Amino acid sequence: MSNNRHEFKGSSSIHAIDYDDEDGSMVIHFLSGGSHKYPDCPKEVYEGLKGSDSPGRHFHAHIRKQRKSEKI
């Protein structure tokens, strides 16, 4: 299993994100304590969120309603 993890410093909504190269899934860990898994997620989506200036804004604009997720 190849897992990539990125923790955000200073984000008001997202604590960390994980990406699994093996199955192509991304997990977003929110500061509120909840986590959501996004299966079949291209690595570019993970990289875009990881490199964004505002993770919360990027999440709402590019991931939240565009990708299916499950609460874990």
mmCIF file with all atom_site columns, C-alpha atoms in Angstrom:
data_model
loop_
_atom_site.group_PDB
_atom_site.id
_atom_site.type_symbol
_atom_site.label_atom_id
_atom_site.label_alt_id
_atom_site.label_comp_id
_atom_site.label_asym_id
_atom_site.label_entity_id
_atom_site.label_seq_id
_atom_site.pdbx_PDB_ins_code
_atom_site.Cartn_x
_atom_site.Cartn_y
_atom_site.Cartn_z
_atom_site.occupancy
_atom_site.B_iso_or_equiv
_atom_site.pdbx_formal_charge
_atom_site.auth_seq_id
_atom_site.auth_comp_id
_atom_site.auth_asym_id
_atom_site.auth_atom_id
_atom_site.pdbx_PDB_model_num
ATOM 1  C CA . MET A 1 1  ? 0.000   0.000  0.000  1.00 0.00 ? 1  MET A CA 1
ATOM 2  C CA . SER A 1 2  ? 1.326   3.395  -0.970 1.00 0.00 ? 2  SER A CA 1
ATOM 3  C CA . ASN A 1 3  ? -0.220  6.125  1.123  1.00 0.00 ? 3  ASN A CA 1
ATOM 4  C CA . ASN A 1 4  ? 0.451   9.845  0.850  1.00 0.00 ? 4  ASN A CA 1
ATOM 5  C CA . ARG A 1 5  ? -0.491  12.144 3.741  1.00 0.00 ? 5  ARG A CA 1
ATOM 6  C CA . HIS A 1 6  ? -0.577  15.896 3.931  1.00 0.00 ? 6  HIS A CA 1
ATOM 7  C CA . GLU A 1 7  ? -1.458  17.875 7.056  1.00 0.00 ? 7  GLU A CA 1
ATOM 8  C CA . PHE A 1 8  ? -2.666  21.453 6.795  1.00 0.00 ? 8  PHE A CA 1
ATOM 9  C CA . LYS A 1 9  ? -1.406  24.139 9.142  1.00 0.00 ? 9  LYS A CA 1
ATOM 10 C CA . GLY A 1 10 ? -3.742  27.091 9.545  1.00 0.00 ? 10 GLY A CA 1
ATOM 11 C CA . SER A 1 11 ? -6.743  25.691 7.656  1.00 0.00 ? 11 SER A CA 1
ATOM 12 C CA . SER A 1 12 ? -10.029 26.510 9.332  1.00 0.00 ? 12 SER A CA 1
ATOM 13 C CA . SER A 1 13 ? -11.802 23.372 8.103  1.00 0.00 ? 13 SER A CA 1
ATOM 14 C CA . ILE A 1 14 ? -9.455  20.577 6.952  1.00 0.00 ? 14 ILE A CA 1
ATOM 15 C CA . HIS A 1 15 ? -6.924  18.891 9.222  1.00 0.00 ? 15 HIS A CA 1
ATOM 16 C CA . ALA A 1 16 ? -5.323  16.416 6.790  1.00 0.00 ? 16 ALA A CA 1
ATOM 17 C CA . ILE A 1 17 ? -5.753  14.435 3.592  1.00 0.00 ? 17 ILE A CA 1
ATOM 18 C CA . ASP A 1 18 ? -4.592  10.934 2.701  1.00 0.00 ? 18 ASP A CA 1
ATOM 19 C CA . TYR A 1 19 ? -4.250  9.467  -0.775 1.00 0.00 ? 19 TYR A CA 1
ATOM 20 C CA . ASP A 1 20 ? -3.856  5.764  -1.494 1.00 0.00 ? 20 ASP A CA 1
ATOM 21 C CA . ASP A 1 21 ? -1.960  5.182  -4.750 1.00 0.00 ? 21 ASP A CA 1
ATOM 22 C CA . GLU A 1 22 ? -3.001  1.541  -4.769 1.00 0.00 ? 22 GLU A CA 1
ATOM 23 C CA . ASP A 1 23 ? -6.776  1.975  -4.871 1.00 0.00 ? 23 ASP A CA 1
ATOM 24 C CA . GLY A 1 24 ? -6.973  5.642  -5.950 1.00 0.00 ? 24 GLY A CA 1
ATOM 25 C CA . SER A 1 25 ? -8.947  6.822  -2.943 1.00 0.00 ? 25 SER A CA 1
ATOM 26 C CA . MET A 1 26 ? -8.617  10.041 -0.980 1.00 0.00 ? 26 MET A CA 1
ATOM 27 C CA . VAL A 1 27 ? -9.679  10.600 2.623  1.00 0.00 ? 27 VAL A CA 1
ATOM 28 C CA . ILE A 1 28 ? -10.268 14.095 3.954  1.00 0.00 ? 28 ILE A CA 1
ATOM 29 C CA . HIS A 1 29 ? -10.048 14.562 7.734  1.00 0.00 ? 29 HIS A CA 1
ATOM 30 C CA . PHE A 1 30 ? -11.970 17.635 8.889  1.00 0.00 ? 30 PHE A CA 1
ATOM 31 C CA . LEU A 1 31 ? -11.197 19.702 11.968 1.00 0.00 ? 31 LEU A CA 1
ATOM 32 C CA . SER A 1 32 ? -14.742 18.992 13.134 1.00 0.00 ? 32 SER A CA 1
ATOM 33 C CA . GLY A 1 33 ? -13.630 15.386 13.681 1.00 0.00 ? 33 GLY A CA 1
ATOM 34 C CA . GLY A 1 34 ? -15.351 13.767 10.711 1.00 0.00 ? 34 GLY A CA 1
ATOM 35 C CA . SER A 1 35 ? -13.647 12.030 7.796  1.00 0.00 ? 35 SER A CA 1
ATOM 36 C CA . HIS A 1 36 ? -14.908 11.339 4.285  1.00 0.00 ? 36 HIS A CA 1
ATOM 37 C CA . LYS A 1 37 ? -13.515 8.847  1.781  1.00 0.00 ? 37 LYS A CA 1
ATOM 38 C CA . TYR A 1 38 ? -13.570 9.653  -1.929 1.00 0.00 ? 38 TYR A CA 1
ATOM 39 C CA . PRO A 1 39 ? -13.108 6.432  -3.927 1.00 0.00 ? 39 PRO A CA 1
ATOM 40 C CA . ASP A 1 40 ? -11.852 6.429  -7.531 1.00 0.00 ? 40 ASP A CA 1
ATOM 41 C CA . CYS A 1 41 ? -10.297 9.852  -7.101 1.00 0.00 ? 41 CYS A CA 1
ATOM 42 C CA . PRO A 1 42 ? -7.557  10.897 -9.546 1.00 0.00 ? 42 PRO A CA 1
ATOM 43 C CA . LYS A 1 43 ? -4.298  11.815 -7.825 1.00 0.00 ? 43 LYS A CA 1
ATOM 44 C CA . GLU A 1 44 ? -4.549  15.258 -9.475 1.00 0.00 ? 44 GLU A CA 1
ATOM 45 C CA . VAL A 1 45 ? -7.520  16.011 -7.201 1.00 0.00 ? 45 VAL A CA 1
ATOM 46 C CA . TYR A 1 46 ? -5.390  15.208 -4.136 1.00 0.00 ? 46 TYR A CA 1
ATOM 47 C CA . GLU A 1 47 ? -2.474  17.255 -5.495 1.00 0.00 ? 47 GLU A CA 1
ATOM 48 C CA . GLY A 1 48 ? -4.791  20.204 -6.255 1.00 0.00 ? 48 GLY A CA 1
ATOM 49 C CA . LEU A 1 49 ? -6.171  20.248 -2.727 1.00 0.00 ? 49 LEU A CA 1
ATOM 50 C CA . LYS A 1 50 ? -2.710  19.759 -1.232 1.00 0.00 ? 50 LYS A CA 1
ATOM 51 C CA . GLY A 1 51 ? -1.319  22.722 -3.182 1.00 0.00 ? 51 GLY A CA 1
ATOM 52 C CA . SER A 1 52 ? -4.214  25.114 -2.704 1.00 0.00 ? 52 SER A CA 1
ATOM 53 C CA . ASP A 1 53 ? -3.900  28.395 -0.813 1.00 0.00 ? 53 ASP A CA 1
ATOM 54 C CA . SER A 1 54 ? -7.268  27.799 0.851  1.00 0.00 ? 54 SER A CA 1
ATOM 55 C CA . PRO A 1 55 ? -8.045  24.089 1.351  1.00 0.00 ? 55 PRO A CA 1
ATOM 56 C CA . GLY A 1 56 ? -11.622 24.733 2.511  1.00 0.00 ? 56 GLY A CA 1
ATOM 57 C CA . ARG A 1 57 ? -12.434 26.954 -0.437 1.00 0.00 ? 57 ARG A CA 1
ATOM 58 C CA . HIS A 1 58 ? -10.808 24.509 -2.864 1.00 0.00 ? 58 HIS A CA 1
ATOM 59 C CA . PHE A 1 59 ? -12.769 21.623 -1.324 1.00 0.00 ? 59 PHE A CA 1
ATOM 60 C CA . HIS A 1 60 ? -16.093 23.449 -1.718 1.00 0.00 ? 60 HIS A CA 1
ATOM 61 C CA . ALA A 1 61 ? -15.347 24.581 -5.282 1.00 0.00 ? 61 ALA A CA 1
ATOM 62 C CA . HIS A 1 62 ? -13.824 21.399 -6.724 1.00 0.00 ? 62 HIS A CA 1
ATOM 63 C CA . ILE A 1 63 ? -14.604 18.345 -4.605 1.00 0.00 ? 63 ILE A CA 1
ATOM 64 C CA . ARG A 1 64 ? -17.623 18.554 -2.313 1.00 0.00 ? 64 ARG A CA 1
ATOM 65 C CA . LYS A 1 65 ? -20.444 18.270 -4.857 1.00 0.00 ? 65 LYS A CA 1
ATOM 66 C CA . GLN A 1 66 ? -18.422 16.959 -7.800 1.00 0.00 ? 66 GLN A CA 1
ATOM 67 C CA . ARG A 1 67 ? -17.270 13.683 -6.201 1.00 0.00 ? 67 ARG A CA 1
ATOM 68 C CA . LYS A 1 68 ? -19.110 10.902 -4.401 1.00 0.00 ? 68 LYS A CA 1
ATOM 69 C CA . SER A 1 69 ? -18.005 10.216 -0.861 1.00 0.00 ? 69 SER A CA 1
ATOM 70 C CA . GLU A 1 70 ? -18.779 8.103  2.151  1.00 0.00 ? 70 GLU A CA 1
ATOM 71 C CA . LYS A 1 71 ? -18.463 9.151  5.767  1.00 0.00 ? 71 LYS A CA 1
ATOM 72 C CA . ILE A 1 72 ? -16.009 6.954  7.640  1.00 0.00 ? 72 ILE A CA 1
#
